[in-house]
């Protein structure tokens, strides 16, 4: 059973992602080490003792559709209410509406734990938090006063309604429509698919954020608007009124996250209410829905990255525990009698160390992204711009690298278990099934790569990413200077990997500068992995350099060395694909497809 | 729906794996191109039209346990009997017992197709064929005459009973026991787990091959014996007699291959028969069961490799079809109006081309392994030895590389489908669920790597593998000399990759020669992948060089170039892990575990 790695999480936040420095600099209010410890220990307790024990029933029972209503798995409605009662939903939300105004870093740390407990369960707050963010930034005062407090408390959950059958990655193709009414409200009509937690029985109301198109809207992404559409209308005093004209038509039968209802939602077909059309209110301006959507999505992208980290952690814990107990064969060089624990076999150790390194690397990347978000909100001027750019740069990497790692690590976890890994009761297989959606939703990892290459590398004319590379080089220099033997060839390997990343970066910027977008796009995915691997190496190194008790440091140093000498050489290949791969890809695409 | 790629299969057999040459040299009897075409076309028809349509019901309904009996999914018993009636089970079996005595190459080609249709279904013949092989090679005349004809016809199916709860990879740890009886028979007692198709309702009898230990047997693998234990006893005239004392206790609830019953079998608990104990007959000699088991397993290892190839093919077909039809966004440089088919986006094309290259590469490796098996049986003296060694060398690579590719390609297939890939009805997810067991059973891929490094590289004092590397270099030279522009940098890249493989090979041989087994084992898995990647590059090149119609050749050449310039550079990293990775792995293993 999952046990939250609270100590590791606090270490990564503090020594790798920058929280200790920010705290010492007074940028995080009155937050101190004791508070961090108290909050995260309690979150760890809840995730391990309350959520994780209900993960299996969530998977086997799943969410069930009954006549337009959705019943969550046994025990989940109460679990959700207990979780909300803990105040977890409003950790980072505005104090004006009952939130706690804490740094985003603490939120991603807790999100990781909820997701390790059960990714299907943690999707509820993930979506609600995205909706809260969009409403907080873009909503009118009236909407905020009517909805925010109850969403922040978790009494009401929120959703994001983007996807339609023919509008997935290409959200501009959506067809749902909105009509203006004289009272300033709108009526929404259309069908939305893949709506996570679109309907369920754990909260009194569900606040849908829905993208739709006005009759006179321009085509494409410049003509979509965002609307708040509650399941039950809400009076000025906050009381629940009539049922709105929307319902859940059906649930998807999915590979994983069975406890999370994935709904097809129908708006405005006249099932409820006197007049046809779901009543909605505009968020932000007409036809500017895309900006609001990105507010939700940026938040959600990092949150999905946390799902990847969370699966990595849960799968690694499970596999290590199994490999310590399972005995088979005799490990080379063993002097013990009888069969050896399989963890002593080099091949199994390689899998487990790879899993550990990817877990800690993807965690550090995601936390560093959260740190940048916090800093961007708690600094001003050029500093704020710097941290905005850093958050923007790290978001696609955090999302894609962590979710790819989630799939790979969960798959390795099954392999470590041998035949038992294929049996559902073991639980290793569920982690792979759950993990597999994360590289797809909130912008496929291919879309993240396009975003990284075309929008994030050019930030500050490329100076932002170049500055970041400089910071990574400094880490490698610190290792050279540290004189710690255990690092082995880490400094050399890390420097070579950073050089590969730099070469790839320069090439992609140059191609785009000369208008060869297609060339740049061809290399986007290998570049994204290249970036993630280099950051894994650099952040593991940063952790190894941190001045902590010797025993813990030795573990970090040896894991860092393992990654440097057994994982980082892949960067040579990735750089080659980025800078030399486009021509053969294009030739083969044309010849074969 | 899956459509068997008969033309591609015939091309790979003939031009890449060596069948045409063997046929021309008179080594394959009266087999000719027309026969090959006729046999494989009919197999393709059966796989596409009969098996594939029942794959989904097999998955959703699954095999069900009812009071010790197992019911296959709706339509499967008849499907199995129709399949057997086609004579497919005896394709390569001895003509003396009704088989057709055809080359093993044709069998793996058909196995690929059955598995692409439904891996769960194809497991029935896969296990039966392994049992036939063991019985043919090691069984007494009486056993052969009593059982072989009906197993070859497919009237009776066969199983392999190796695994016990504490004896998985370490088969020597098994505890099932056998007692001698005066009439020359034995009584078997014990519990076996993970027995594929151990009980079902498609055949009149089930012939279990069971490993067990005699009371006076030495410990470990030198004390296990193999027994034939039929579900129903068989009279001298072949008539079915009493029910034997064995039954299926339960079925596993698995991630995939739901249609294939995975049984816990109980032998000798007295449920059936007057005297306690399942009646069995010795196959081979007492305490020499391991040799018999390896006869079954070598056959089964290549057959499991075919599962990997088959999943690659099915997943690639499905993804290409989807990507041609699904439109989203606008591809860079497109001049068409409206949304582009996603196949035109470079990132999607990269995924699909990678899938295609891995499919064709793993297919070629597996077919080349089958070719070596055929040649070893149809040549004599030094030639036979040469081909035995080649088959021995290729078997672990064919098993591991193809099954790893199966998982990776199925996962990419889901990614290409976007959100639809996560919905079970699409069918892409089932392929990943099915694929995930193949790297585990019949010897985990880690065990394959140990076999490759410790038993296969040293064949002929390392001269066999060195000779093979020479053949691969000749292919690279042929490309240099071909003057075909479309190959781009293929020759250069392939030569570099072969040099990486050579360096890794030399290092592993030297480490073992100086007794550093642990060092060699640490690099076994990356070495195995290195070998598979190089063979993929070389066999794609061989295909591109084949003298066929220009249009088809251009496709092969461009795919080969894509692999050379977008996949092969990984060999630099793998070589580095093999030759430099052991120390950091060992240090981290000791520090962390």
Coordinates of C-alpha atoms in Angstrom, one line a residue, chain A residues 168-484:
Chain A
X168 CA -10.0 17.6 -29.7
X169 CA -6.5 19.0 -30.0
X170 CA -8.0 21.5 -32.4
X171 CA -10.3 23.2 -29.9
X172 CA -11.1 26.0 -32.5
X173 CA -13.2 23.5 -34.4
X174 CA -15.9 23.2 -31.7
X175 CA -19.5 23.7 -32.6
X176 CA -21.4 24.2 -29.3
X177 CA -23.3 27.4 -29.5
X178 CA -24.3 30.1 -27.2
X179 CA -27.2 32.6 -27.5
X180 CA -27.4 36.0 -25.8
X181 CA -30.4 36.8 -23.6
X182 CA -31.6 40.2 -22.6
X183 CA -30.8 39.7 -18.9
X184 CA -27.1 39.3 -19.7
X185 CA -27.2 35.6 -19.4
X186 CA -26.7 33.1 -22.3
X187 CA -28.3 29.9 -23.4
X188 CA -25.9 27.1 -24.3
X189 CA -26.5 24.2 -26.7
X190 CA -24.3 21.4 -27.7
X191 CA -22.6 18.1 -26.9
X192 CA -19.3 17.8 -25.1
X193 CA -17.3 14.6 -24.7
X194 CA -14.6 13.3 -22.3
X195 CA -15.9 15.6 -19.5
X196 CA -14.1 14.5 -16.3
X197 CA -16.3 14.3 -13.2
X198 CA -19.0 15.9 -15.4
X199 CA -21.7 14.3 -13.2
X200 CA -21.4 12.5 -9.8
X201 CA -23.0 12.1 -6.4
X202 CA -20.4 13.6 -4.2
X203 CA -21.2 17.3 -4.2
X204 CA -24.4 19.4 -4.1
X205 CA -23.7 21.3 -7.3
X206 CA -21.3 21.0 -10.2
X207 CA -20.0 24.1 -11.9
X208 CA -19.3 23.5 -15.6
X209 CA -17.0 25.8 -17.5
X210 CA -18.1 25.4 -21.1
X211 CA -16.5 26.7 -24.4
X212 CA -19.1 27.7 -27.0
X213 CA -19.5 29.9 -30.0
X214 CA -21.7 32.9 -30.4
X215 CA -23.8 33.3 -33.6
X216 CA -21.7 36.2 -34.8
X217 CA -18.4 34.8 -33.7
X218 CA -15.3 34.7 -36.0
X219 CA -14.3 31.2 -37.2
X220 CA -11.6 29.2 -35.3
X221 CA -10.1 29.9 -31.9
X222 CA -10.8 33.6 -32.1
X223 CA -14.5 33.0 -31.9
X224 CA -14.9 30.9 -28.8
X225 CA -16.2 32.1 -25.5
X226 CA -16.2 30.6 -22.0
X227 CA -19.4 30.2 -20.0
X228 CA -20.1 29.2 -16.4
X229 CA -23.0 26.7 -16.5
X230 CA -24.1 25.3 -13.1
X231 CA -25.9 22.0 -12.8
X232 CA -28.3 23.8 -10.4
X233 CA -29.0 27.5 -10.8
X234 CA -27.7 29.5 -7.9
X235 CA -29.6 32.4 -6.2
X236 CA -28.0 35.7 -5.2
X237 CA -28.0 34.4 -1.7
X238 CA -26.2 31.3 -2.8
X239 CA -29.2 29.0 -2.5
X240 CA -29.7 26.2 -5.0
X241 CA -32.5 26.7 -7.4
X242 CA -33.8 24.9 -10.5
X243 CA -32.0 22.2 -12.3
X244 CA -30.3 23.6 -15.4
X245 CA -30.9 22.2 -18.9
X246 CA -27.9 19.9 -19.0
X247 CA -27.3 16.2 -18.2
X248 CA -24.9 13.4 -18.5
X249 CA -25.8 11.3 -21.5
X250 CA -23.4 8.4 -20.9
X251 CA -20.0 7.4 -19.5
X252 CA -17.0 6.1 -21.4
X253 CA -15.7 2.6 -20.8
X254 CA -12.0 3.4 -20.4
X255 CA -8.6 1.6 -20.0
X256 CA -8.1 3.1 -16.6
X257 CA -9.2 5.8 -14.1
X258 CA -12.4 3.8 -13.7
X259 CA -13.5 5.6 -10.6
X260 CA -13.5 9.0 -12.5
X261 CA -16.7 9.5 -14.4
X262 CA -15.8 10.5 -18.0
X263 CA -19.0 12.0 -19.3
X264 CA -20.7 12.9 -22.5
X265 CA -22.6 16.0 -21.6
X266 CA -25.7 17.4 -23.4
X267 CA -26.5 21.1 -23.0
X268 CA -29.8 22.6 -24.0
X269 CA -31.9 19.8 -25.4
X270 CA -34.8 20.7 -23.2
X271 CA -34.8 17.9 -20.8
X272 CA -34.8 20.3 -17.8
X273 CA -36.3 23.8 -17.4
X274 CA -39.2 25.6 -19.2
X275 CA -37.1 27.2 -22.0
X276 CA -34.7 25.1 -24.0
X277 CA -31.1 25.9 -23.5
X278 CA -28.7 25.6 -20.5
X279 CA -28.4 28.9 -18.7
X280 CA -24.9 30.2 -18.6
X281 CA -22.9 33.3 -17.8
X282 CA -20.0 34.7 -19.7
X283 CA -16.5 34.4 -18.1
X284 CA -14.2 37.1 -19.4
X285 CA -15.1 38.7 -22.7
X286 CA -17.0 37.4 -25.7
X287 CA -14.8 35.6 -28.1
X288 CA -11.9 35.7 -25.7
X289 CA -12.6 32.3 -24.3
X290 CA -9.2 30.9 -25.4
X291 CA -7.3 33.1 -22.9
X292 CA -9.6 31.9 -20.1
X293 CA -9.1 28.3 -21.3
X294 CA -5.4 28.6 -21.2
X295 CA -5.6 29.9 -17.6
X296 CA -7.4 26.6 -16.8
X297 CA -5.1 24.5 -19.0
X298 CA -1.8 25.8 -17.7
X299 CA -2.9 25.0 -14.2
X300 CA -4.2 21.6 -15.4
X301 CA -1.1 20.8 -17.4
X302 CA 1.1 21.0 -14.4
X303 CA -1.5 19.1 -12.4
X304 CA -1.5 16.3 -15.1
X305 CA 2.3 16.3 -14.8
X306 CA 1.8 15.6 -11.1
X307 CA -0.3 12.6 -12.1
X308 CA 2.8 11.3 -13.9
X309 CA 5.0 11.9 -10.9
X310 CA 2.4 10.3 -8.6
X311 CA 2.2 7.1 -10.7
X312 CA 6.0 6.9 -10.8
X313 CA 6.1 7.1 -7.0
X314 CA 3.4 4.6 -6.4
X315 CA 4.7 2.1 -9.0
X316 CA 8.3 2.4 -7.7
X317 CA 7.2 1.8 -4.1
X318 CA 5.2 -1.2 -5.0
X319 CA 8.0 -2.7 -7.2
X320 CA 10.7 -2.1 -4.6
X321 CA 8.6 -3.7 -1.9
X322 CA 7.9 -6.7 -4.1
X323 CA 11.5 -7.1 -5.2
X324 CA 12.7 -7.1 -1.6
X325 CA 10.4 -9.9 -0.6
X326 CA 10.3 -12.1 -3.7
X327 CA 13.1 -14.6 -3.9
X328 CA 14.2 -16.3 -7.1
X329 CA 17.6 -17.7 -8.2
X330 CA 20.9 -16.7 -6.8
X331 CA 22.3 -13.2 -7.4
X332 CA 25.8 -13.1 -8.7
X333 CA 28.4 -12.9 -6.0
X334 CA 25.9 -13.5 -3.2
X335 CA 27.3 -15.4 -0.1
X336 CA 23.9 -16.0 1.5
X337 CA 22.3 -19.4 1.2
X338 CA 19.1 -20.1 -0.6
X339 CA 17.4 -18.0 -3.2
X340 CA 18.2 -14.3 -3.4
X341 CA 15.7 -11.4 -3.2
X342 CA 15.3 -10.4 -6.8
X343 CA 16.3 -6.9 -5.9
X344 CA 19.9 -8.2 -5.7
X345 CA 19.8 -9.3 -9.4
X346 CA 21.5 -6.6 -11.5
X347 CA 18.8 -6.6 -14.1
X348 CA 16.1 -6.0 -11.5
X349 CA 18.2 -3.4 -9.8
X350 CA 18.6 -1.6 -13.1
X351 CA 14.8 -1.4 -13.5
X352 CA 14.3 -0.2 -10.0
X353 CA 17.0 2.5 -10.1
X354 CA 15.7 3.7 -13.4
X355 CA 12.3 4.0 -11.9
X356 CA 13.7 5.9 -8.9
X357 CA 15.7 8.3 -11.0
X358 CA 12.7 9.1 -13.3
X359 CA 10.4 9.5 -10.3
X360 CA 12.8 12.0 -8.6
X361 CA 13.6 13.7 -11.8
X362 CA 10.1 14.3 -12.9
X363 CA 9.1 15.3 -9.4
X364 CA 11.9 17.9 -9.3
X365 CA 10.9 19.3 -12.7
X366 CA 7.3 19.7 -11.7
X367 CA 8.1 21.2 -8.4
X368 CA 10.5 23.7 -10.1
X369 CA 7.7 24.6 -12.4
X370 CA 5.4 25.3 -9.4
X371 CA 8.2 27.3 -7.8
X372 CA 8.4 29.5 -10.9
X373 CA 4.7 30.0 -10.7
X374 CA 4.9 31.1 -7.1
X375 CA 7.8 33.4 -7.8
X376 CA 6.1 35.0 -10.7
X377 CA 3.2 35.9 -8.4
X378 CA 5.3 37.0 -5.5
X379 CA 7.8 39.2 -7.4
X380 CA 7.5 42.2 -9.6
X381 CA 8.9 43.8 -12.7
X382 CA 11.7 42.0 -14.5
X383 CA 11.8 39.3 -11.8
X384 CA 8.1 38.5 -12.3
X385 CA 8.7 38.4 -16.1
X386 CA 11.7 36.1 -15.6
X387 CA 9.6 33.7 -13.4
X388 CA 6.7 33.8 -15.8
X389 CA 8.9 32.8 -18.6
X390 CA 10.4 30.0 -16.5
X391 CA 7.0 28.7 -15.6
X392 CA 6.0 28.9 -19.2
X393 CA 9.1 27.0 -20.3
X394 CA 8.8 24.3 -17.7
X395 CA 5.1 23.6 -18.0
X396 CA 5.2 21.6 -21.2
X397 CA 8.3 19.7 -20.0
X398 CA 6.7 19.0 -16.6
X399 CA 3.5 17.8 -18.3
X400 CA 5.1 15.6 -21.0
X401 CA 8.2 14.2 -19.4
X402 CA 6.4 13.3 -16.1
X403 CA 3.5 11.6 -17.9
X404 CA 5.8 9.7 -20.3
X405 CA 7.7 8.6 -17.2
X406 CA 4.5 7.6 -15.6
X407 CA 3.8 5.2 -18.4
X408 CA 7.3 3.9 -18.6
X409 CA 7.8 3.5 -14.9
X410 CA 4.4 1.8 -14.4
X411 CA 5.3 -0.6 -17.2
X412 CA 8.7 -1.4 -15.6
X413 CA 6.8 -1.9 -12.4
X414 CA 4.8 -4.6 -14.0
X415 CA 7.9 -6.2 -15.4
X416 CA 9.6 -6.3 -11.9
X417 CA 6.6 -8.2 -10.6
X418 CA 6.9 -10.9 -13.3
X419 CA 3.8 -12.9 -13.8
X420 CA 2.2 -11.4 -10.7
X421 CA 2.4 -8.0 -12.4
X422 CA -0.1 -9.1 -15.0
X423 CA -2.7 -10.2 -12.4
X424 CA -5.0 -7.3 -11.6
X425 CA -5.2 -8.0 -7.8
X426 CA -1.5 -7.1 -7.5
X427 CA -2.3 -3.5 -8.4
X428 CA 0.7 -2.9 -10.6
X429 CA -1.4 -3.2 -13.8
X430 CA -3.9 -0.6 -12.6
X431 CA -1.1 1.9 -12.4
X432 CA -0.2 1.4 -16.0
X433 CA -3.9 1.6 -17.1
X434 CA -4.4 4.8 -15.1
X435 CA -1.1 6.3 -16.3
X436 CA -1.8 5.8 -20.0
X437 CA -4.3 8.7 -20.3
X438 CA -1.9 11.4 -18.9
X439 CA 0.3 11.8 -22.0
X440 CA -3.0 12.4 -24.0
X441 CA -5.2 14.8 -22.2
X442 CA -4.7 18.5 -21.5
X443 CA -2.9 18.7 -24.8
X444 CA -1.2 15.6 -26.0
X445 CA 2.5 15.4 -25.4
X446 CA 3.1 16.0 -29.1
X447 CA 1.2 19.3 -28.6
X448 CA 3.3 20.1 -25.6
X449 CA 6.4 19.6 -27.7
X450 CA 5.1 22.0 -30.3
X451 CA 4.3 24.5 -27.6
X452 CA 7.8 24.1 -26.1
X453 CA 9.6 24.6 -29.4
X454 CA 7.4 27.2 -31.1
X455 CA 6.3 29.3 -28.1
X456 CA 8.6 28.7 -25.2
X457 CA 12.0 28.6 -26.7
X458 CA 11.6 32.0 -28.4
X459 CA 10.7 33.7 -25.1
X460 CA 12.9 36.8 -24.6
X461 CA 14.3 36.0 -28.1
X462 CA 15.8 32.8 -26.8
X463 CA 17.6 34.5 -23.9
X464 CA 15.4 32.9 -21.3
X465 CA 16.2 29.3 -22.3
X466 CA 19.9 30.2 -22.8
X467 CA 20.0 31.7 -19.3
X468 CA 18.4 28.5 -17.9
X469 CA 21.1 26.4 -19.7
X470 CA 23.7 28.6 -17.9
X471 CA 22.1 27.6 -14.6
X472 CA 22.3 24.0 -15.5
X473 CA 26.0 24.3 -16.5
X474 CA 26.6 25.9 -13.1
X475 CA 25.2 22.8 -11.4
X476 CA 27.6 20.6 -13.4
X477 CA 30.5 22.9 -12.4
X478 CA 29.4 22.6 -8.8
X479 CA 29.7 18.8 -9.0
X480 CA 33.2 19.1 -10.5
X481 CA 34.2 21.3 -7.6
X482 CA 32.5 19.3 -4.9
X483 CA 35.2 16.7 -4.9
X484 CA 32.6 14.0 -3.8

